Every structure is written in C-alpha cells, then in structure tokens.
mmCIF file of C-alpha atoms in Angstrom:
data_model
loop_
_atom_site.group_PDB
_atom_site.id
_atom_site.type_symbol
_atom_site.label_atom_id
_atom_site.label_comp_id
_atom_site.label_asym_id
_atom_site.label_seq_id
_atom_site.Cartn_x
_atom_site.Cartn_y
_atom_site.Cartn_z
ATOM 1 C CA MET A 1 148.958 116.309 110.577
ATOM 2 C CA PHE A 2 146.186 115.490 113.053
ATOM 3 C CA ASP A 3 143.311 115.122 110.911
ATOM 4 C CA ASP A 4 143.245 111.624 110.799
ATOM 5 C CA ARG A 5 143.066 111.575 114.839
ATOM 6 C CA MET A 6 140.693 114.454 115.053
ATOM 7 C CA ARG A 7 137.611 112.947 112.255
ATOM 8 C CA LEU A 8 136.942 110.291 114.828
ATOM 9 C CA VAL A 9 136.519 112.847 117.731
ATOM 10 C CA LYS A 10 134.571 115.420 115.200
ATOM 11 C CA GLU A 11 132.592 112.302 114.492
ATOM 12 C CA ASN A 12 131.920 111.393 118.342
ATOM 13 C CA VAL A 13 130.848 114.949 119.089
ATOM 14 C CA PHE A 14 128.654 115.930 116.034
ATOM 15 C CA HIS A 15 126.830 112.911 115.122
ATOM 16 C CA PRO A 16 124.776 113.232 118.266
ATOM 17 C CA MET A 17 124.168 117.056 117.468
ATOM 18 C CA ALA A 18 123.358 116.051 114.024
ATOM 19 C CA GLN A 19 120.522 113.444 114.995
ATOM 20 C CA PRO A 20 117.892 115.843 116.159
ATOM 21 C CA LEU A 21 118.699 118.080 113.107
ATOM 22 C CA ARG A 22 118.295 115.496 110.313
ATOM 23 C CA ALA A 23 115.381 117.152 108.473
ATOM 24 C CA VAL A 24 117.504 119.696 107.984
ATOM 25 C CA PRO A 25 119.026 119.475 104.576
ATOM 26 C CA PRO A 26 122.940 119.520 105.019
ATOM 27 C CA TRP A 27 123.545 122.499 102.290
ATOM 28 C CA LEU A 28 121.783 124.636 104.430
ATOM 29 C CA PHE A 29 124.325 124.171 106.750
ATOM 30 C CA SER A 30 127.203 124.959 104.812
ATOM 31 C CA VAL A 31 125.553 128.151 103.914
ATOM 32 C CA LEU A 32 125.029 129.341 107.276
ATOM 33 C CA GLY A 33 128.577 128.443 107.653
ATOM 34 C CA LEU A 34 129.505 130.792 104.936
ATOM 35 C CA VAL A 35 127.153 133.352 106.130
ATOM 36 C CA ALA A 36 128.862 132.893 110.086
ATOM 37 C CA GLY A 37 132.508 132.669 108.345
ATOM 38 C CA VAL A 38 132.256 136.059 106.131
ATOM 39 C CA ALA A 39 130.097 137.734 109.142
ATOM 40 C CA ALA A 40 133.181 136.942 111.520
ATOM 41 C CA ALA A 41 135.823 138.422 108.803
ATOM 42 C CA ILE A 42 133.672 141.863 108.850
ATOM 43 C CA VAL A 43 133.204 142.502 112.392
ATOM 44 C CA LEU A 44 136.785 141.715 112.887
ATOM 45 C CA TRP A 45 137.902 144.303 110.466
ATOM 46 C CA GLN A 46 135.972 146.338 112.936
ATOM 47 C CA GLN A 47 138.352 144.877 115.542
ATOM 48 C CA SER A 48 135.234 143.242 117.460
ATOM 49 C CA TYR A 49 137.390 139.879 118.268
ATOM 50 C CA VAL A 50 134.844 138.476 120.797
ATOM 51 C CA LEU A 51 132.075 138.725 118.277
ATOM 52 C CA GLY A 52 134.461 137.748 115.611
ATOM 53 C CA PHE A 53 135.904 134.688 117.454
ATOM 54 C CA LEU A 54 132.021 133.470 118.216
ATOM 55 C CA PHE A 55 131.026 133.457 114.367
ATOM 56 C CA TRP A 56 134.357 132.007 113.559
ATOM 57 C CA PHE A 57 133.551 129.122 115.974
ATOM 58 C CA PHE A 58 129.832 129.013 114.643
ATOM 59 C CA ASN A 59 131.197 128.560 111.171
ATOM 60 C CA ARG A 60 133.284 125.623 112.171
ATOM 61 C CA VAL A 61 130.393 124.238 113.991
ATOM 62 C CA PHE A 62 127.893 124.801 110.793
ATOM 63 C CA ASP A 63 131.145 123.089 108.582
ATOM 64 C CA ALA A 64 131.052 120.114 110.790
ATOM 65 C CA LEU A 65 127.359 119.639 111.338
ATOM 66 C CA ASP A 66 126.249 119.582 107.092
ATOM 67 C CA GLY A 67 128.561 116.479 106.764
ATOM 68 C CA ALA A 68 127.284 114.798 110.014
ATOM 69 C CA VAL A 69 123.717 115.427 108.633
ATOM 70 C CA ALA A 70 124.687 114.146 105.387
ATOM 71 C CA ARG A 71 126.112 110.534 106.625
ATOM 72 C CA ILE A 72 123.156 109.960 109.171
ATOM 73 C CA ASN A 73 120.897 110.607 106.120
ATOM 74 C CA GLY A 74 123.007 108.798 103.733
ATOM 75 C CA ALA A 75 122.977 111.703 101.582
ATOM 76 C CA GLN A 76 126.617 112.491 100.953
ATOM 77 C CA SER A 77 127.050 113.583 97.125
ATOM 78 C CA ASP A 78 129.946 114.964 95.153
ATOM 79 C CA PHE A 79 128.149 118.261 94.877
ATOM 80 C CA GLY A 80 127.921 118.602 98.752
ATOM 81 C CA GLY A 81 131.763 117.743 99.034
ATOM 82 C CA TYR A 82 132.209 120.372 96.606
ATOM 83 C CA LEU A 83 130.115 123.237 97.921
ATOM 84 C CA ASP A 84 131.823 122.253 101.213
ATOM 85 C CA ILE A 85 135.393 123.169 100.009
ATOM 86 C CA VAL A 86 134.532 126.069 97.872
ATOM 87 C CA ILE A 87 132.922 127.648 101.364
ATOM 88 C CA ASP A 88 136.069 126.894 103.486
ATOM 89 C CA PHE A 89 138.293 128.479 100.953
ATOM 90 C CA VAL A 90 136.006 131.390 101.062
ATOM 91 C CA VAL A 91 136.072 131.894 104.754
ATOM 92 C CA TYR A 92 139.986 130.535 104.991
ATOM 93 C CA ALA A 93 140.542 133.809 102.878
ATOM 94 C CA ALA A 94 138.152 136.013 104.376
ATOM 95 C CA VAL A 95 139.297 136.121 108.184
ATOM 96 C CA PRO A 96 142.834 137.033 107.503
ATOM 97 C CA VAL A 97 142.050 139.837 105.272
ATOM 98 C CA GLY A 98 139.730 141.179 107.312
ATOM 99 C CA LEU A 99 142.139 140.826 110.535
ATOM 100 C CA ALA A 100 144.379 142.592 108.107
ATOM 101 C CA LEU A 101 141.953 145.507 107.078
ATOM 102 C CA GLY A 102 141.209 145.808 110.944
ATOM 103 C CA ARG A 103 145.246 146.647 111.749
ATOM 104 C CA MET A 104 146.246 148.567 108.831
ATOM 105 C CA ASP A 105 149.577 147.759 109.604
ATOM 106 C CA THR A 106 152.534 147.109 106.946
ATOM 107 C CA ALA A 107 154.059 143.988 108.690
ATOM 108 C CA VAL A 108 150.688 142.505 109.233
ATOM 109 C CA THR A 109 149.923 143.148 105.012
ATOM 110 C CA TYR A 110 153.302 141.902 104.123
ATOM 111 C CA SER A 111 152.569 138.633 106.441
ATOM 112 C CA LEU A 112 149.309 137.870 105.282
ATOM 113 C CA ILE A 113 150.786 138.376 101.293
ATOM 114 C CA PHE A 114 153.102 135.802 102.249
ATOM 115 C CA LEU A 115 150.219 133.408 103.954
ATOM 116 C CA LEU A 116 147.614 133.827 101.307
ATOM 117 C CA CYS A 117 150.725 133.165 98.810
ATOM 118 C CA THR A 118 151.128 129.857 100.572
ATOM 119 C CA PHE A 119 147.986 129.225 100.700
ATOM 120 C CA TYR A 120 147.275 129.838 96.649
ATOM 121 C CA VAL A 121 150.235 126.899 95.956
ATOM 122 C CA ASN A 122 148.921 124.803 98.793
ATOM 123 C CA GLY A 123 145.709 124.315 97.251
ATOM 124 C CA ALA A 124 147.389 123.423 93.927
ATOM 125 C CA SER A 125 149.424 121.128 95.664
ATOM 126 C CA TRP A 126 147.000 118.725 97.159
ATOM 127 C CA MET A 127 143.796 119.442 95.148
ATOM 128 C CA TYR A 128 145.880 118.048 91.554
ATOM 129 C CA LEU A 129 147.744 115.698 93.685
ATOM 130 C CA ALA A 130 144.466 114.322 95.107
ATOM 131 C CA ALA A 131 142.802 114.326 91.347
ATOM 132 C CA ILE A 132 145.877 112.103 90.537
ATOM 133 C CA LEU A 133 145.530 109.449 93.283
ATOM 134 C CA GLU A 134 141.707 109.410 92.879
ATOM 135 C CA LYS A 135 142.041 108.629 89.030
ATOM 136 C CA ARG A 136 144.792 106.216 89.753
ATOM 137 C CA THR A 137 143.283 104.113 92.579
ATOM 138 C CA HIS A 138 139.375 105.208 93.256
ATOM 139 C CA GLN A 139 139.841 104.482 96.937
ATOM 140 C CA HIS A 140 137.048 106.145 98.222
ATOM 141 C CA ALA A 141 134.182 105.408 95.909
ATOM 142 C CA ASP A 142 131.998 104.655 98.452
ATOM 143 C CA ARG A 143 132.715 108.046 100.224
ATOM 144 C CA LEU A 144 131.623 110.698 97.729
ATOM 145 C CA THR A 145 132.881 113.746 99.687
ATOM 146 C CA SER A 146 136.097 112.368 100.906
ATOM 147 C CA VAL A 147 139.251 112.724 98.331
ATOM 148 C CA THR A 148 142.733 111.184 99.049
ATOM 149 C CA MET A 149 145.977 112.923 99.648
ATOM 150 C CA PRO A 150 149.099 112.603 101.698
ATOM 151 C CA ALA A 151 149.022 113.702 105.187
ATOM 152 C CA GLY A 152 151.041 117.359 105.711
ATOM 153 C CA LEU A 153 152.206 118.867 108.360
ATOM 154 C CA VAL A 154 149.075 121.550 108.240
ATOM 155 C CA GLY A 155 145.913 120.404 107.887
ATOM 156 C CA GLY A 156 142.764 121.019 108.895
ATOM 157 C CA THR A 157 143.021 120.762 112.676
ATOM 158 C CA GLU A 158 146.081 123.225 112.405
ATOM 159 C CA THR A 159 144.157 125.582 110.445
ATOM 160 C CA ILE A 160 141.517 126.049 113.225
ATOM 161 C CA VAL A 161 144.075 125.993 115.536
ATOM 162 C CA PHE A 162 146.069 129.131 113.658
ATOM 163 C CA TYR A 163 142.695 130.913 113.106
ATOM 164 C CA SER A 164 141.720 131.043 116.451
ATOM 165 C CA ALA A 165 145.327 132.070 117.797
ATOM 166 C CA PHE A 166 144.554 134.699 114.877
ATOM 167 C CA ILE A 167 141.668 136.189 116.347
ATOM 168 C CA LEU A 168 142.483 135.777 119.817
ATOM 169 C CA PHE A 169 145.908 137.535 119.463
ATOM 170 C CA PRO A 170 145.443 140.058 116.416
ATOM 171 C CA GLY A 171 148.809 141.828 118.115
ATOM 172 C CA ALA A 172 150.829 139.016 117.338
ATOM 173 C CA LEU A 173 149.304 138.681 113.527
ATOM 174 C CA PRO A 174 152.572 139.287 111.745
ATOM 175 C CA TRP A 175 154.307 136.394 113.588
ATOM 176 C CA LEU A 176 151.286 134.252 113.393
ATOM 177 C CA PHE A 177 150.603 134.920 109.839
ATOM 178 C CA GLY A 178 154.294 134.136 109.088
ATOM 179 C CA LEU A 179 154.237 130.997 110.985
ATOM 180 C CA MET A 180 151.594 129.446 109.483
ATOM 181 C CA GLY A 181 152.609 130.716 106.017
ATOM 182 C CA LEU A 182 156.321 128.906 106.525
ATOM 183 C CA LEU A 183 154.516 125.736 107.996
ATOM 184 C CA VAL A 184 152.170 125.321 104.985
ATOM 185 C CA ALA A 185 155.551 125.843 102.520
ATOM 186 C CA VAL A 186 156.893 123.083 104.440
ATOM 187 C CA THR A 187 153.694 121.179 103.748
ATOM 188 C CA ILE A 188 153.711 122.012 100.442
ATOM 189 C CA LEU A 189 157.534 120.883 99.778
ATOM 190 C CA GLN A 190 156.291 117.335 101.846
ATOM 191 C CA ARG A 191 153.918 116.526 99.177
ATOM 192 C CA LEU A 192 155.909 117.440 96.498
ATOM 193 C CA LEU A 193 158.639 115.428 97.878
ATOM 194 C CA TRP A 194 155.856 112.465 98.049
ATOM 195 C CA ALA A 195 154.747 113.136 94.639
ATOM 196 C CA ILE A 196 158.609 112.885 93.329
ATOM 197 C CA ARG A 197 158.617 109.605 94.952
ATOM 198 C CA HIS A 198 155.370 107.948 94.072
ATOM 199 C CA LEU A 199 154.261 109.269 90.503
ATOM 200 C CA THR A 200 157.716 109.602 88.689
#
C-alpha cells in the first residue's frame, strides 16, 4: 500500500550508502541478505529475539543495497531481479517458521499455516498478473528488475512492519500471523477484483 512512497525514501537513504560500495557486485549483497535472513530464522528458532531482529535488519539492508549498487553501476538485470525475489520468498517463509518452531504452540502453528497459505495464493495472484500486464504493455522495459502490478493492501513495506512486529512481540504471534494473513487475503481479493474489471 505504501511501497510507491517508500521507494523514494529507500532510494534517498540507500543511494548514498551504495556509492562507496559500487565496486562490490550487486549479487553479493543478495547472497549476504539470504545468509542474514536464514540466520535470523535459526536464532529465532532458539528464541534469541534481539539477535534475530539484528539479522532481520541486516537482511533488509542488504536487500536494499543490491538494487542501489546495481542502479549506480547501470548493472540492473533480469537475473538480479529474479534472484532478489527468490531470496525474499525464502526469507519470508523461513522467519515465521523459525519463530513458530521456537514457540511450539498450537495456536501459533495454526496461525502460521493460515499465513503461509495466504502467501502461497498471493504469490500466484501478483506474479501471474504481473506477467500478463508486462506482456500487454511492456511498461518497464527500461527498468529490468521492475514488474507492473496493481497495488494491494499488503506490499513490501507492510511486510517489513509485520515481520518486525513478529520478532519484537513473539507472545502475540497467533494474533499477528492471523492479522497479516487476513490482510493478505484482502489483498488477493483486491487483485482478483482488479483483474475481473481490467482483464475480462
């Protein structure tokens, strides 16, 4: 919902940070982000929430730096965008699973299942829709790592906020997982209604 506005903020923050790092290949930041994200999941499994939040923070920083360095060097690529989204999906699955394994609570497990089910359907809802829109319009041929898709209630910004809340308030995981799952379900419905209006 806030991704378009936050993209400009992210660019203003990370562009200066990326300047002295321009000699580093962008894919290395992607890989470091993956390592940090998986490390976050592992330590959260062990209920080390402060360390988990720190790894989660570095995952987000590396996720922003790969694109910023690529843009500075004019090195954006389809593969870079592909690698970035695959790593995001790995981390977005691993972190709540790590949290749930650390709690070993039935309510947490059921709410996690609901959340991951909505993620699964949401991934299909926006990826395939983005592919159709790109096929029809080629709107971002000059921005190789971007895809066209209608905005929804839950996007990247909201995901960062929710995941941070998951880690900071592990006692509220059933409610937080459930709330995010409901909002993702609303997002799926939004995109479905958009597709009915514009693609039929």
